[in-house]
Coordinates of C-alpha atoms and ligand atoms in Angstrom, one line a residue:
M26 CA 8.5 81.8 -7.4
T27 CA 11.5 83.1 -9.4
I28 CA 11.1 82.7 -13.1
F29 CA 14.6 83.5 -14.4
S30 CA 16.3 80.8 -12.3
L31 CA 17.5 78.2 -14.8
T32 CA 21.2 77.5 -14.8
E33 CA 23.4 77.9 -17.8
D34 CA 23.9 74.1 -17.9
E35 CA 20.2 73.6 -18.2
L36 CA 19.8 76.3 -20.8
R37 CA 22.6 74.8 -22.9
Q38 CA 20.5 71.7 -23.4
R39 CA 18.2 73.8 -25.7
Q40 CA 18.4 73.5 -29.5
S41 CA 16.9 76.9 -30.2
L42 CA 18.4 79.8 -32.1
K43 CA 19.5 81.7 -29.0
W44 CA 21.5 78.8 -27.5
R45 CA 22.9 77.1 -30.6
T46 CA 24.0 79.9 -32.9
Y47 CA 27.3 80.6 -31.1
D48 CA 30.1 78.4 -29.7
P49 CA 29.4 76.9 -26.3
D50 CA 31.8 79.3 -24.6
V51 CA 29.7 82.3 -25.7
L52 CA 27.0 83.7 -23.3
P53 CA 24.0 84.4 -25.5
L54 CA 22.0 87.5 -24.6
W55 CA 20.7 88.3 -28.1
V56 CA 17.6 87.1 -29.9
A57 CA 14.3 87.6 -28.1
E58 CA 13.9 84.2 -26.5
M59 CA 13.4 84.0 -22.7
D60 CA 15.4 81.8 -20.4
T61 CA 12.3 80.5 -18.7
A62 CA 10.8 77.0 -18.2
V63 CA 7.5 76.4 -20.1
I64 CA 4.6 77.9 -18.1
P65 CA 2.8 75.0 -16.4
A66 CA -0.6 75.8 -17.8
V67 CA 0.8 75.7 -21.3
R68 CA 2.5 72.4 -20.7
R69 CA -0.7 70.9 -19.4
A70 CA -2.7 72.1 -22.4
L71 CA -0.1 70.7 -24.8
E72 CA 0.2 67.4 -23.0
E73 CA -3.5 67.0 -23.1
A74 CA -3.6 67.7 -26.8
L75 CA -0.7 65.2 -27.4
D76 CA -2.4 62.6 -25.2
N77 CA -5.5 62.9 -27.4
G78 CA -3.5 62.8 -30.6
D79 CA -5.0 66.3 -31.2
T80 CA -2.5 67.3 -33.8
G81 CA -4.8 68.4 -36.7
Y82 CA -5.8 71.9 -37.9
P83 CA -7.0 74.7 -35.6
H84 CA -10.7 75.3 -35.3
G85 CA -12.9 78.0 -33.8
T86 CA -12.3 81.2 -32.0
G87 CA -10.7 80.1 -28.7
Y88 CA -7.5 82.0 -29.1
A89 CA -9.4 85.2 -30.3
D90 CA -11.8 84.9 -27.4
A91 CA -9.0 84.5 -24.9
Y92 CA -7.3 87.6 -26.3
R93 CA -10.6 89.5 -26.0
A94 CA -10.9 88.4 -22.4
T95 CA -7.4 89.6 -21.5
A96 CA -7.8 92.9 -23.4
S97 CA -10.9 93.5 -21.3
S98 CA -9.5 92.5 -17.9
R99 CA -6.0 93.8 -18.3
W100 CA -6.6 97.0 -20.2
G101 CA -10.3 97.7 -20.1
L102 CA -10.5 97.3 -23.9
E103 CA -13.7 95.8 -25.1
L104 CA -13.5 94.2 -28.5
A105 CA -16.4 92.7 -30.5
S106 CA -16.0 89.2 -31.8
D107 CA -15.8 90.4 -35.4
Q108 CA -12.8 92.6 -34.6
V109 CA -10.5 89.7 -33.8
R110 CA -9.5 87.0 -36.2
R111 CA -6.9 84.2 -36.2
G112 CA -3.7 85.2 -38.1
G113 CA -0.4 83.6 -38.8
D114 CA 2.5 84.4 -36.7
V115 CA 2.9 88.2 -36.1
M116 CA 5.3 89.0 -39.0
N117 CA 3.2 86.9 -41.4
A118 CA 0.1 88.8 -40.2
V119 CA 1.9 92.1 -40.8
L120 CA 2.7 91.0 -44.3
C121 CA -0.9 90.1 -45.0
V122 CA -2.2 93.4 -43.7
L123 CA 0.3 95.2 -45.9
E124 CA -0.8 93.2 -48.8
A125 CA -4.4 94.2 -48.1
V126 CA -3.9 97.9 -47.5
T127 CA -1.0 98.9 -49.7
N128 CA 0.1 98.4 -53.3
P129 CA 3.5 97.4 -54.6
G130 CA 5.8 100.4 -55.0
E131 CA 4.0 102.4 -52.2
G132 CA 5.9 103.7 -49.2
V133 CA 5.5 102.2 -45.7
V134 CA 6.8 104.3 -42.8
I135 CA 8.7 102.6 -40.0
T136 CA 10.4 104.2 -36.9
A137 CA 14.1 103.6 -36.8
P138 CA 15.7 102.0 -35.0
V139 CA 13.3 99.1 -35.1
Y140 CA 13.0 95.3 -35.2
R141 CA 14.8 94.2 -38.3
P142 CA 11.9 92.3 -39.9
F143 CA 10.0 95.6 -40.2
W144 CA 12.6 96.6 -42.8
Q145 CA 12.3 93.2 -44.4
V146 CA 8.5 92.9 -44.5
T147 CA 8.4 96.3 -46.4
G148 CA 11.5 96.5 -48.5
G149 CA 11.6 92.7 -49.1
Y150 CA 8.0 92.6 -50.4
R151 CA 8.0 95.4 -53.1
R152 CA 7.1 98.2 -50.8
R153 CA 9.3 101.3 -50.3
T154 CA 10.7 101.4 -46.7
V155 CA 10.4 104.9 -45.3
P156 CA 12.4 105.1 -42.1
V157 CA 11.6 108.0 -39.8
P158 CA 14.0 108.2 -36.8
L159 CA 12.7 108.2 -33.3
S160 CA 13.7 111.2 -31.2
P161 CA 17.0 110.8 -29.2
A162 CA 14.9 110.0 -26.2
G163 CA 13.3 107.1 -28.2
R164 CA 9.9 108.8 -28.6
L165 CA 7.8 109.2 -31.7
D166 CA 8.8 112.3 -33.7
L167 CA 5.4 113.7 -34.7
D168 CA 6.7 116.4 -37.0
A169 CA 9.0 114.0 -38.9
L170 CA 6.1 111.5 -39.2
A171 CA 3.8 114.2 -40.5
E172 CA 6.4 115.1 -43.1
A173 CA 6.8 111.5 -44.2
F174 CA 3.0 110.8 -44.3
A175 CA 2.5 113.8 -46.6
A176 CA 4.3 112.1 -49.5
D177 CA 1.7 110.9 -52.0
D178 CA 2.9 107.4 -52.2
V179 CA 3.1 106.7 -48.5
T180 CA 0.0 104.6 -47.6
A181 CA 0.9 102.8 -44.3
F182 CA 2.7 103.3 -41.0
L183 CA 4.0 100.2 -39.3
L184 CA 4.4 100.9 -35.6
C185 CA 5.9 98.7 -32.8
S186 CA 4.2 99.2 -29.5
P187 CA 5.9 98.8 -27.0
H188 CA 8.9 99.5 -29.1
N189 CA 11.6 97.0 -29.9
P190 CA 14.6 97.7 -29.4
T191 CA 14.3 100.9 -27.3
G192 CA 11.6 99.7 -24.8
T193 CA 9.6 102.9 -25.3
V194 CA 6.0 102.6 -24.2
H195 CA 3.9 105.0 -26.3
T196 CA 1.4 107.2 -24.5
A197 CA -2.3 107.6 -25.3
E198 CA -1.6 111.1 -26.4
E199 CA 1.1 110.0 -28.8
L200 CA -1.0 107.2 -30.2
A201 CA -3.9 109.6 -30.7
A202 CA -1.7 112.2 -32.4
V203 CA -0.3 109.5 -34.7
A204 CA -3.7 108.1 -35.6
E205 CA -5.0 111.5 -36.4
L206 CA -2.0 112.2 -38.6
C207 CA -2.5 108.9 -40.4
D208 CA -6.2 109.6 -41.1
A209 CA -5.5 113.1 -42.3
N210 CA -3.0 111.7 -44.8
G211 CA -4.8 108.6 -45.9
V212 CA -2.2 106.4 -44.2
R213 CA -3.2 103.1 -42.6
L214 CA -1.9 102.6 -39.1
I215 CA -0.7 99.0 -38.5
V216 CA 0.6 98.3 -34.9
D217 CA 2.6 95.3 -33.7
E218 CA 1.6 94.8 -30.1
I219 CA 3.4 91.5 -29.5
H220 CA 5.2 93.1 -26.4
A221 CA 2.0 94.5 -24.9
W222 CA 2.2 92.5 -21.6
L223 CA 5.8 93.3 -21.1
V224 CA 5.9 96.6 -19.2
D225 CA 7.5 97.3 -15.9
P226 CA 5.2 97.3 -12.8
G227 CA 3.6 100.7 -12.5
T228 CA 3.6 101.4 -16.2
T229 CA 0.4 101.2 -18.2
F230 CA 0.5 99.8 -21.6
V231 CA -1.9 101.6 -23.9
P232 CA -3.5 99.4 -26.5
T233 CA -3.9 101.3 -29.8
L234 CA -7.5 100.3 -30.1
S235 CA -8.3 101.8 -26.7
V236 CA -7.7 105.2 -28.3
P237 CA -10.9 106.6 -29.8
A238 CA -9.0 108.3 -32.7
A239 CA -7.3 105.0 -33.7
Q240 CA -10.4 103.0 -34.8
R241 CA -9.1 102.7 -38.4
A242 CA -5.9 101.0 -37.1
V243 CA -5.2 97.3 -37.5
V244 CA -3.2 95.6 -34.7
V245 CA -1.3 92.3 -34.9
V246 CA -0.6 90.5 -31.7
S247 CA 0.3 87.2 -30.2
A248 CA 1.2 85.6 -26.9
G249 CA 4.5 84.5 -28.4
K250 CA 6.8 87.0 -26.8
A251 CA 5.3 87.5 -23.3
W252 CA 5.1 83.7 -22.7
N253 CA 8.1 82.6 -24.8
L254 CA 6.1 80.6 -27.3
A255 CA 7.9 81.4 -30.5
A256 CA 8.2 77.6 -31.1
F257 CA 4.4 77.5 -31.3
K258 CA 3.6 79.8 -34.2
A259 CA 0.3 81.6 -33.8
G260 CA -1.1 85.2 -34.0
L261 CA -4.1 87.4 -34.3
Y262 CA -5.4 90.3 -36.3
V263 CA -7.3 92.9 -34.3
A264 CA -9.2 95.5 -36.3
G265 CA -10.3 98.9 -35.0
R266 CA -14.1 99.4 -35.0
D267 CA -13.7 101.2 -38.4
A268 CA -11.2 98.8 -39.9
V269 CA -13.1 95.5 -39.8
D270 CA -13.4 95.6 -43.6
V271 CA -9.6 95.1 -43.7
L272 CA -10.0 91.6 -42.2
D273 CA -12.3 90.7 -45.1
A274 CA -9.7 92.1 -47.6
L275 CA -6.8 90.0 -46.3
P276 CA -5.2 87.7 -48.9
P277 CA -6.0 84.0 -49.1
L278 CA -4.1 81.9 -46.5
A279 CA -3.8 84.9 -44.2
G280 CA -4.5 82.6 -41.2
Q281 CA -2.7 79.5 -42.5
S282 CA 0.5 79.7 -40.5
T283 CA -1.1 79.4 -37.1
G284 CA -0.8 75.7 -36.1
H285 CA -3.3 74.0 -33.9
L286 CA -0.8 73.4 -31.1
G287 CA 0.3 77.0 -31.4
S288 CA -3.3 78.1 -30.9
I289 CA -3.7 75.8 -27.9
A290 CA -0.5 77.0 -26.3
H291 CA -1.2 80.7 -26.8
T292 CA -4.8 80.3 -25.6
A293 CA -3.6 78.6 -22.4
A294 CA -1.1 81.3 -21.8
L295 CA -3.7 84.1 -22.2
R296 CA -6.2 82.3 -20.1
H297 CA -4.0 81.1 -17.3
G298 CA -0.7 83.0 -17.5
Q299 CA -1.5 86.6 -16.4
E300 CA 0.2 86.2 -12.9
W301 CA 3.1 84.5 -14.5
V302 CA 3.8 87.3 -16.9
D303 CA 3.3 89.8 -14.1
Q304 CA 6.1 88.0 -12.3
V305 CA 8.2 88.1 -15.5
C306 CA 7.8 91.9 -15.5
V307 CA 8.9 92.2 -11.9
E308 CA 12.1 90.3 -12.6
V309 CA 12.8 92.0 -15.8
A310 CA 12.4 95.5 -14.2
A311 CA 15.0 94.3 -11.5
N312 CA 17.3 93.1 -14.3
K313 CA 17.1 96.5 -16.0
Q314 CA 18.2 98.2 -12.8
L315 CA 20.9 95.5 -12.4
L316 CA 22.2 96.1 -15.9
S317 CA 22.2 99.8 -15.3
D318 CA 24.2 99.5 -12.1
L319 CA 26.6 97.0 -13.6
L320 CA 27.3 99.1 -16.6
H321 CA 27.7 102.2 -14.5
N322 CA 30.3 100.4 -12.3
L323 CA 32.1 98.2 -14.8
V324 CA 31.6 99.7 -18.3
P325 CA 31.0 103.4 -17.6
G326 CA 31.3 104.3 -21.3
A327 CA 28.3 102.3 -22.2
R328 CA 25.1 104.5 -21.9
Y329 CA 21.9 102.8 -20.9
T330 CA 18.7 104.4 -19.6
P331 CA 16.2 101.8 -18.6
Q332 CA 12.9 102.1 -20.4
P333 CA 9.6 100.6 -19.2
G334 CA 8.7 98.4 -22.1
T335 CA 10.0 94.9 -23.3
Y336 CA 12.8 92.9 -21.8
L337 CA 15.3 94.4 -24.1
A338 CA 18.0 97.0 -23.3
W339 CA 19.3 99.4 -25.9
V340 CA 22.8 100.3 -25.0
D341 CA 24.9 103.0 -26.7
C342 CA 28.5 102.0 -26.8
T343 CA 29.8 105.0 -28.9
E344 CA 32.0 106.3 -26.1
L345 CA 33.9 103.0 -25.9
G346 CA 35.6 103.8 -29.2
L347 CA 35.2 100.3 -30.7
A348 CA 35.1 99.8 -34.4
L349 CA 32.0 97.5 -34.0
P350 CA 30.9 96.9 -30.4
V351 CA 28.9 93.8 -31.1
R352 CA 31.8 92.1 -32.8
H353 CA 34.3 93.2 -30.1
F354 CA 32.1 91.8 -27.3
L355 CA 31.5 88.5 -29.3
E356 CA 35.1 87.9 -30.3
T357 CA 37.0 89.3 -27.3
G358 CA 34.4 89.0 -24.6
R359 CA 32.6 85.8 -25.7
V360 CA 29.2 87.4 -25.1
A361 CA 26.6 87.7 -27.8
F362 CA 24.3 90.7 -28.1
S363 CA 22.1 91.8 -31.1
P364 CA 23.9 94.2 -33.4
G365 CA 22.5 97.8 -33.4
R366 CA 22.9 98.1 -37.1
D367 CA 20.2 95.3 -37.6
F368 CA 17.8 97.9 -36.2
S369 CA 19.0 100.8 -38.3
P370 CA 22.1 101.5 -40.3
A371 CA 22.8 104.6 -38.1
H372 CA 23.0 102.5 -34.9
A373 CA 26.1 100.3 -35.4
Q374 CA 27.5 101.6 -32.1
F375 CA 24.5 100.2 -30.2
V376 CA 23.9 96.7 -28.9
R377 CA 20.6 95.2 -27.8
I378 CA 20.8 93.1 -24.7
N379 CA 18.2 90.5 -23.9
L380 CA 17.3 90.8 -20.2
A381 CA 14.9 87.8 -20.0
A382 CA 17.8 86.0 -18.3
S383 CA 18.9 85.3 -14.8
P384 CA 20.7 88.0 -12.8
A385 CA 23.7 85.7 -12.6
L386 CA 24.0 85.5 -16.4
I387 CA 23.5 89.2 -16.9
T388 CA 26.2 89.9 -14.3
R389 CA 28.6 87.5 -16.0
A390 CA 27.9 89.1 -19.4
V391 CA 28.8 92.6 -18.1
E392 CA 31.9 91.3 -16.4
R393 CA 32.9 89.8 -19.8
M394 CA 32.3 93.2 -21.5
A395 CA 34.5 94.8 -18.9
S396 CA 37.3 92.3 -19.1
S397 CA 37.2 92.4 -22.9
L398 CA 37.7 96.2 -22.7
R399 CA 40.6 95.8 -20.3
R400 CA 42.2 93.3 -22.7
Q401 CA 41.7 95.7 -25.6
A402 CA 43.4 98.5 -23.7
A403 CA 46.3 96.3 -22.5
Ligands
LIG24 C1 8.1 93.5 -32.5 C2 8.2 92.0 -32.8 N1 7.3 91.6 -33.7 C3 7.2 90.3 -34.1 C4 8.1 89.4 -33.5 C5 8.1 87.9 -34.0 O1 6.8 87.4 -33.9 P1 6.4 86.1 -34.7 O2 7.4 85.1 -34.4 O3 5.0 85.8 -34.3 O4 6.4 86.5 -36.2 C6 9.1 89.8 -32.6 C7 10.1 88.9 -32.0 O5 11.0 89.2 -31.3 C8 9.1 91.2 -32.3 O6 10.0 91.7 -31.4

């Protein structure tokens, strides 16, 4: 079974953001949608619901129970039923946790560069965004975090694990150190683990709540990214053993944006899609190596060091000497990547490349990068 095998013609039938934002001659390797067919178990579950006219409101703890089962079997993380609760989609869940644990005007630390909605869910909702740069190797900078946490008005740290866009997979030691720093400074640790399943073979994802020191953390998670189910909005809150009170303090409607079909789709993915996502990870790891080799040979000024997390590649184009790489590649190369500056103002020379695509498409994208640079030089 090869998962990333759909042709460009097939993919161009889609009406989603990735495939419809740009002109039809542009190759889209930007927003985090995967070029996969719907996983059969999810299709079956949705078809059954539709056959039954089962299109009402979600009920019960099926999604939460499925997550608890995968956390146990995949990561050895045992969660009690009162630790997991239905949320909205992940960013709405983050918003609700921030509403519960911080006050307007307070500072929320994020690690830059980071997924753009992290800036929006803080600064756009009356919190002060406190960006702390990752180290040049993409790791958490514990000294810089300690300094940021020491500010009186900083009350939360919103962490992405694994990290979007760098693909960093945080270690148990790093997570423990961060959790201890948070506790010492009265800062609530909130962790977005939507990319949890997406790590290269041989790499172990460390769930925050498997770290004994992190039991005051609140995790938000969903099957949306690993099984390409963004169309079916759903998500979960997962509280550490000493953070269950946060779930009771969530604002009204905190679970409202999960739809019943979303819940059904995500539950089926978690229950029946573990082998499927393992295969995704195998193909993504090969795509990372492919991108690295292609860039090395065709666009040597673009710096890319594969990282084990996510299906995203964070590529430094500084040496190419372009005013704005993402614009150059779009306008001259007809290939769309995510702009680095969306992830931090200091990273305009970076592009994020979505590798949840076929090797053929990735190859064509890099060939377009190379030919656009030749045209620029001519
Ligand atoms: C880190 C991270 N969190 C959240 C999301 C979006 O999740 P949702 O659609 O459930 O809000 C994404 C999507 O790419 C993401 O990368």
